[in-house]
Coordinates of C-alpha atoms in Angstrom, one line a residue:
M1 CA 139.2 32.0 315.1
T2 CA 138.6 35.2 315.5
R3 CA 141.3 38.1 314.1
V4 CA 142.4 41.0 317.2
S5 CA 140.8 43.8 315.9
E6 CA 137.3 41.7 316.1
H7 CA 138.4 40.9 319.4
I8 CA 139.6 44.3 320.4
N9 CA 136.2 45.5 319.4
Q10 CA 133.9 42.8 321.4
A11 CA 135.8 43.4 324.4
L12 CA 135.1 47.8 324.0
H13 CA 131.0 46.3 323.4
D14 CA 131.5 44.8 326.8
L15 CA 133.1 46.8 328.6
M16 CA 131.0 50.1 327.5
E17 CA 127.9 47.4 327.9
S18 CA 128.9 46.5 332.0
D19 CA 130.0 50.0 333.1
P20 CA 128.0 53.2 331.9
S21 CA 130.5 55.5 333.3
V22 CA 132.9 54.7 330.1
H23 CA 133.1 57.3 327.2
L24 CA 135.1 56.7 324.3
L25 CA 136.2 59.7 321.7
G26 CA 137.6 59.8 318.7
E27 CA 138.6 60.9 315.8
D28 CA 135.6 59.3 313.3
V29 CA 134.7 56.4 315.9
C30 CA 131.8 56.7 315.2
D31 CA 129.2 54.1 312.3
P32 CA 129.5 53.6 309.8
Y33 CA 133.7 54.1 309.5
G34 CA 133.7 52.7 313.1
G35 CA 137.5 54.3 313.2
A36 CA 140.0 53.9 310.9
F37 CA 140.8 50.2 311.6
K38 CA 136.9 49.4 312.1
V39 CA 137.9 48.4 316.2
T40 CA 135.1 51.1 317.5
R41 CA 132.6 49.8 315.3
G42 CA 128.7 49.6 316.3
L43 CA 129.6 51.3 319.6
S44 CA 128.3 54.4 318.8
S45 CA 125.2 53.1 317.6
R46 CA 124.3 50.6 321.0
F47 CA 125.9 53.9 323.4
G48 CA 124.9 56.3 322.1
S49 CA 126.8 59.7 322.9
R50 CA 128.8 57.7 324.7
V51 CA 131.1 56.9 321.5
R52 CA 131.6 60.8 320.0
S53 CA 134.0 62.0 317.2
T54 CA 135.9 64.4 317.6
P55 CA 136.9 67.8 315.3
L56 CA 140.9 67.0 314.4
S57 CA 142.9 67.9 317.0
E58 CA 145.2 65.4 319.4
G59 CA 145.7 67.5 322.1
A60 CA 141.6 68.2 322.4
I61 CA 140.4 64.8 322.5
A62 CA 143.1 63.5 325.1
G63 CA 142.1 67.1 327.0
V64 CA 138.5 66.2 326.9
G65 CA 139.7 62.6 328.0
A66 CA 141.5 63.3 330.8
G67 CA 138.9 65.4 332.4
L68 CA 135.9 63.0 331.5
A69 CA 138.4 60.8 333.8
L70 CA 139.5 63.6 336.1
A71 CA 135.7 64.2 336.9
G72 CA 134.9 60.7 338.1
D73 CA 134.6 58.9 334.9
K74 CA 135.9 56.6 332.9
A75 CA 137.6 57.7 329.2
I76 CA 138.8 55.9 326.6
V77 CA 140.4 57.8 324.0
E78 CA 141.2 56.7 320.1
I79 CA 144.9 58.3 318.4
M80 CA 144.1 57.6 314.6
F81 CA 147.6 56.3 313.8
A82 CA 150.1 56.6 316.9
D83 CA 152.1 59.2 315.1
F84 CA 149.9 61.9 316.1
V85 CA 150.7 61.1 319.6
A86 CA 153.3 63.7 319.6
L87 CA 149.7 66.1 319.5
A88 CA 148.8 64.8 322.3
F89 CA 152.2 64.6 324.1
D90 CA 151.7 67.7 326.4
Q91 CA 147.8 66.7 327.8
I92 CA 149.2 62.9 328.6
T93 CA 152.6 63.9 330.6
N94 CA 151.8 67.6 331.8
F95 CA 148.1 67.0 332.7
A96 CA 146.9 63.6 333.0
A97 CA 149.6 61.5 333.9
K98 CA 151.1 64.5 337.1
S99 CA 147.1 65.4 337.7
T100 CA 147.3 61.9 339.5
A101 CA 149.5 63.1 342.1
M102 CA 150.5 67.2 342.8
Y103 CA 146.6 67.3 344.1
G104 CA 148.0 66.5 347.6
R105 CA 146.3 63.4 348.1
P106 CA 146.4 61.0 345.3
V107 CA 143.6 61.5 342.8
P108 CA 142.2 58.8 340.7
V109 CA 142.7 59.5 336.5
P110 CA 141.3 56.2 334.2
L111 CA 142.2 57.0 330.8
V112 CA 143.1 54.5 328.1
V113 CA 145.0 56.2 325.2
R114 CA 144.8 54.1 322.1
C115 CA 147.6 53.9 320.1
P116 CA 147.4 52.0 316.6
T117 CA 150.8 51.4 316.2
G118 CA 154.0 50.0 313.5
G119 CA 154.8 49.8 310.3
N120 CA 154.8 46.6 307.1
R121 CA 151.5 48.6 305.4
G122 CA 153.4 51.2 302.9
Y123 CA 151.7 53.9 304.8
G124 CA 155.4 56.6 305.1
P125 CA 157.0 58.2 307.6
T126 CA 154.3 59.8 309.8
H127 CA 151.7 56.9 309.3
S128 CA 154.3 53.9 310.7
Q129 CA 156.1 54.1 313.9
N130 CA 156.1 52.4 317.4
P131 CA 156.6 56.0 319.9
Q132 CA 156.5 53.7 323.1
K133 CA 160.2 54.8 323.9
H134 CA 158.4 58.5 324.7
F135 CA 157.4 58.2 327.0
I136 CA 159.0 55.7 329.1
G137 CA 159.9 57.1 332.6
V138 CA 156.8 59.8 333.0
P139 CA 155.4 59.7 335.9
G140 CA 152.2 58.5 337.1
L141 CA 151.8 57.0 332.9
S142 CA 151.8 53.3 332.4
L143 CA 152.2 51.6 328.7
F144 CA 150.4 48.5 328.0
E145 CA 150.7 46.5 324.4
M146 CA 148.1 44.1 322.6
T147 CA 149.2 40.7 322.2
P148 CA 147.7 38.2 320.9
F149 CA 147.9 36.2 323.8
H150 CA 146.1 38.5 326.5
D151 CA 142.5 39.6 326.6
A152 CA 141.4 42.9 325.4
G153 CA 139.2 43.0 327.8
D154 CA 141.0 42.1 330.9
L155 CA 143.6 44.5 329.8
L156 CA 141.0 47.4 329.7
T157 CA 139.8 46.9 333.1
R158 CA 143.1 46.1 333.9
M159 CA 144.7 49.7 332.8
F160 CA 141.5 51.7 334.7
D161 CA 141.9 49.6 337.4
L162 CA 145.0 51.1 338.1
G163 CA 143.5 54.7 338.1
R164 CA 146.3 56.0 336.1
P165 CA 146.6 57.6 332.6
C166 CA 147.1 54.6 330.8
L167 CA 148.5 54.3 326.5
F168 CA 147.8 51.4 324.8
F169 CA 150.0 50.4 321.6
E170 CA 148.5 48.2 318.8
D171 CA 149.9 47.1 315.7
K172 CA 148.0 47.4 313.1
V173 CA 149.3 44.6 310.7
L174 CA 148.2 42.5 314.3
Y175 CA 144.6 43.6 314.1
T176 CA 145.3 41.0 310.8
R177 CA 146.3 38.6 312.9
Q178 CA 144.3 36.1 314.5
M179 CA 143.8 35.5 318.3
H180 CA 146.5 32.5 320.0
D181 CA 147.7 31.6 316.8
T182 CA 151.2 30.6 317.1
G183 CA 151.1 27.8 313.7
D184 CA 151.9 24.5 314.5
L185 CA 155.7 23.8 316.2
F186 CA 155.2 26.2 318.9
R187 CA 152.3 26.6 322.3
F188 CA 151.9 29.6 324.7
E189 CA 150.5 29.9 328.4
V190 CA 150.0 33.1 330.1
A191 CA 151.1 33.8 333.5
G192 CA 150.0 36.6 334.9
D193 CA 151.5 39.6 332.9
V194 CA 153.5 37.4 330.7
A195 CA 152.5 35.1 327.8
R196 CA 155.4 32.6 327.2
V197 CA 155.7 31.1 324.1
Y198 CA 157.8 27.1 323.7
V199 CA 158.6 24.8 321.9
D200 CA 156.7 21.6 324.0
G201 CA 159.1 19.2 325.2
A202 CA 162.4 20.7 323.1
G203 CA 164.5 21.1 326.6
P204 CA 165.9 24.2 328.0
P205 CA 165.7 27.4 325.0
D206 CA 169.6 27.9 323.9
C207 CA 168.2 31.8 324.1
T208 CA 164.7 33.4 325.7
L209 CA 163.8 36.2 323.0
V210 CA 161.7 39.2 325.0
T211 CA 159.4 41.2 322.8
H212 CA 156.1 43.0 322.2
G213 CA 153.1 42.1 320.5
G214 CA 153.3 44.3 318.2
L215 CA 156.5 41.4 317.0
V216 CA 155.2 38.2 318.0
H217 CA 154.9 36.8 314.6
R218 CA 157.9 37.8 313.0
T219 CA 159.8 36.8 316.2
L220 CA 157.9 33.6 316.1
D221 CA 159.7 33.2 312.0
A222 CA 162.3 34.1 312.9
M223 CA 162.2 31.3 316.0
R224 CA 161.1 28.6 313.5
A225 CA 164.3 29.4 311.1
L226 CA 166.2 29.1 314.4
L227 CA 165.2 25.8 315.1
L228 CA 164.8 23.9 312.1
E229 CA 167.4 25.4 309.8
D230 CA 170.5 26.0 312.9
E231 CA 168.6 23.8 315.7
L232 CA 169.0 26.1 317.9
V233 CA 165.7 26.7 320.3
C234 CA 164.1 29.5 321.7
E235 CA 162.1 30.8 323.8
L236 CA 159.8 33.6 323.9
L237 CA 158.0 36.2 326.5
V238 CA 155.6 38.8 325.5
P239 CA 154.3 40.9 328.6
A240 CA 150.6 43.2 327.8
Q241 CA 153.0 45.2 330.1
L242 CA 155.5 47.8 328.7
Y243 CA 156.2 49.9 330.8
P244 CA 156.8 50.1 334.4
V245 CA 158.5 47.1 333.5
P246 CA 157.3 43.1 335.1
H247 CA 159.1 40.3 336.3
L248 CA 159.5 38.9 332.7
P249 CA 159.3 34.9 334.1
R250 CA 162.3 31.6 333.6
L251 CA 165.3 34.1 333.0
E252 CA 167.9 32.3 335.6
D253 CA 168.8 29.6 333.9
A254 CA 168.7 31.4 329.7
P255 CA 171.8 30.9 328.1
H256 CA 170.9 34.0 326.4
V257 CA 168.9 37.1 326.2
C258 CA 167.4 39.2 323.6
V259 CA 165.0 41.6 323.1
V260 CA 163.4 43.2 320.8
D261 CA 161.9 46.2 319.6
D262 CA 160.0 47.7 316.3
G263 CA 161.2 51.3 317.4
T264 CA 164.2 52.9 316.6
E265 CA 167.4 52.6 318.3
G266 CA 168.4 55.4 321.0
G267 CA 166.9 55.3 324.1
T268 CA 164.9 52.0 323.6
W269 CA 162.2 50.0 325.3
A270 CA 164.2 47.1 324.9
A271 CA 167.3 49.0 326.6
E272 CA 164.9 49.6 329.5
V273 CA 164.0 45.3 329.7
A274 CA 167.6 45.1 329.6
T275 CA 168.2 47.7 332.1
A276 CA 165.8 45.8 334.3
L277 CA 167.0 42.9 333.7
Y278 CA 171.3 43.0 334.1
P279 CA 170.7 43.8 337.9
R280 CA 168.7 39.9 338.6
L281 CA 170.9 38.4 336.2
W282 CA 174.6 39.7 336.0
G283 CA 175.6 36.8 337.8
R284 CA 174.3 34.3 335.3
L285 CA 174.9 35.4 331.9
R286 CA 177.7 34.1 329.8
R287 CA 177.7 37.2 327.4
P288 CA 175.7 40.5 327.3
I289 CA 171.9 41.0 326.4
T290 CA 170.8 40.9 322.9
L291 CA 169.1 44.3 322.0
V292 CA 167.7 44.7 318.1
N293 CA 165.8 47.5 317.1
S294 CA 164.9 49.0 313.6
A295 CA 167.1 51.7 312.2
D296 CA 168.1 54.6 313.1
S297 CA 165.8 55.8 310.3
V298 CA 162.4 57.0 308.5
I299 CA 160.4 55.0 307.8
P300 CA 160.2 54.6 303.5
A301 CA 157.0 54.4 301.9
A302 CA 157.3 51.8 299.3
P303 CA 157.7 48.4 301.2
H304 CA 161.2 46.5 299.8
L305 CA 163.1 49.9 301.5
E306 CA 160.4 49.8 304.5
R307 CA 161.2 46.2 305.4
E308 CA 165.1 47.4 305.6
V309 CA 164.3 49.9 308.2
L310 CA 161.6 48.3 310.4
V311 CA 162.9 44.7 312.5
Q312 CA 162.0 41.4 310.0
A313 CA 162.8 38.0 310.9
V314 CA 165.7 37.4 309.2
R315 CA 167.4 40.4 311.4
I316 CA 165.8 38.7 314.9
R317 CA 167.6 35.7 313.7
A318 CA 170.7 37.2 312.6
A319 CA 171.9 38.4 316.0
V320 CA 170.9 34.8 317.7
R321 CA 173.0 33.4 315.6
E322 CA 176.0 35.7 316.1
A323 CA 174.9 35.9 320.0
L324 CA 175.4 32.0 320.1
S325 CA 178.6 31.6 317.8

């Protein structure tokens, strides 16, 4: 089986080979380094000046990428750690996103900003965050996240076809996982934007969980414990598009919905999902939608303290058990 990082790398190779208008920019993306997480390995050797290592300036990288896109090419910008995307906030939200609609006619800006996210690697407060929530609701900007179920090449093509800037979040621990791996208890299927993970032949679920790509395996660990130890059957929905929130299927008959989000509490993606679901499910819900988030805290480097802050399987399991008790 292929690791997620290798899968994304192959998707980038395939995309740049098939479309000579695609450029890739970022810090240390060229060989022999190939990016901090080796996702861009081999690209500069094959595609020459279309792949460029840049100075340490996230604002400049995003601005150049947006300029290339505005001028008719396509650009993929790598932010070494998603935490640093804050330094490119102005270029992404005030230049790239607004350029689609402020010239008196629709203007395509095919720009993808790749952001390696998340903790559980001991990198500390400024290299471990999930900043997705800070970009929700920006007009002209779409948010996607890599999952172990969606094809990265299809997602990159889809983002470019939108003709608007997109942020593409990639969890750093997910890089090390195998594509399509759900363990021995679960099966999965992908219908449109959303992957569904379920227990084959188990009947209607007691709870439907919704999460983003980086939390898939921790959520599956919680689902396993809930099934084997608590006799509670859960389904999992994993959208590749985070915002705008896509249609999430099979929820009309769900006894309970729990949204799990590795971002810190307050103004979260999980809350945005719940906001989208309440009008649709209000007459059917038996109880409020449960939201599970990381703690309102910086992320420590010490592993035992980091685990207390970030969402772990034990917290997801406890939240579901409490809701269904």
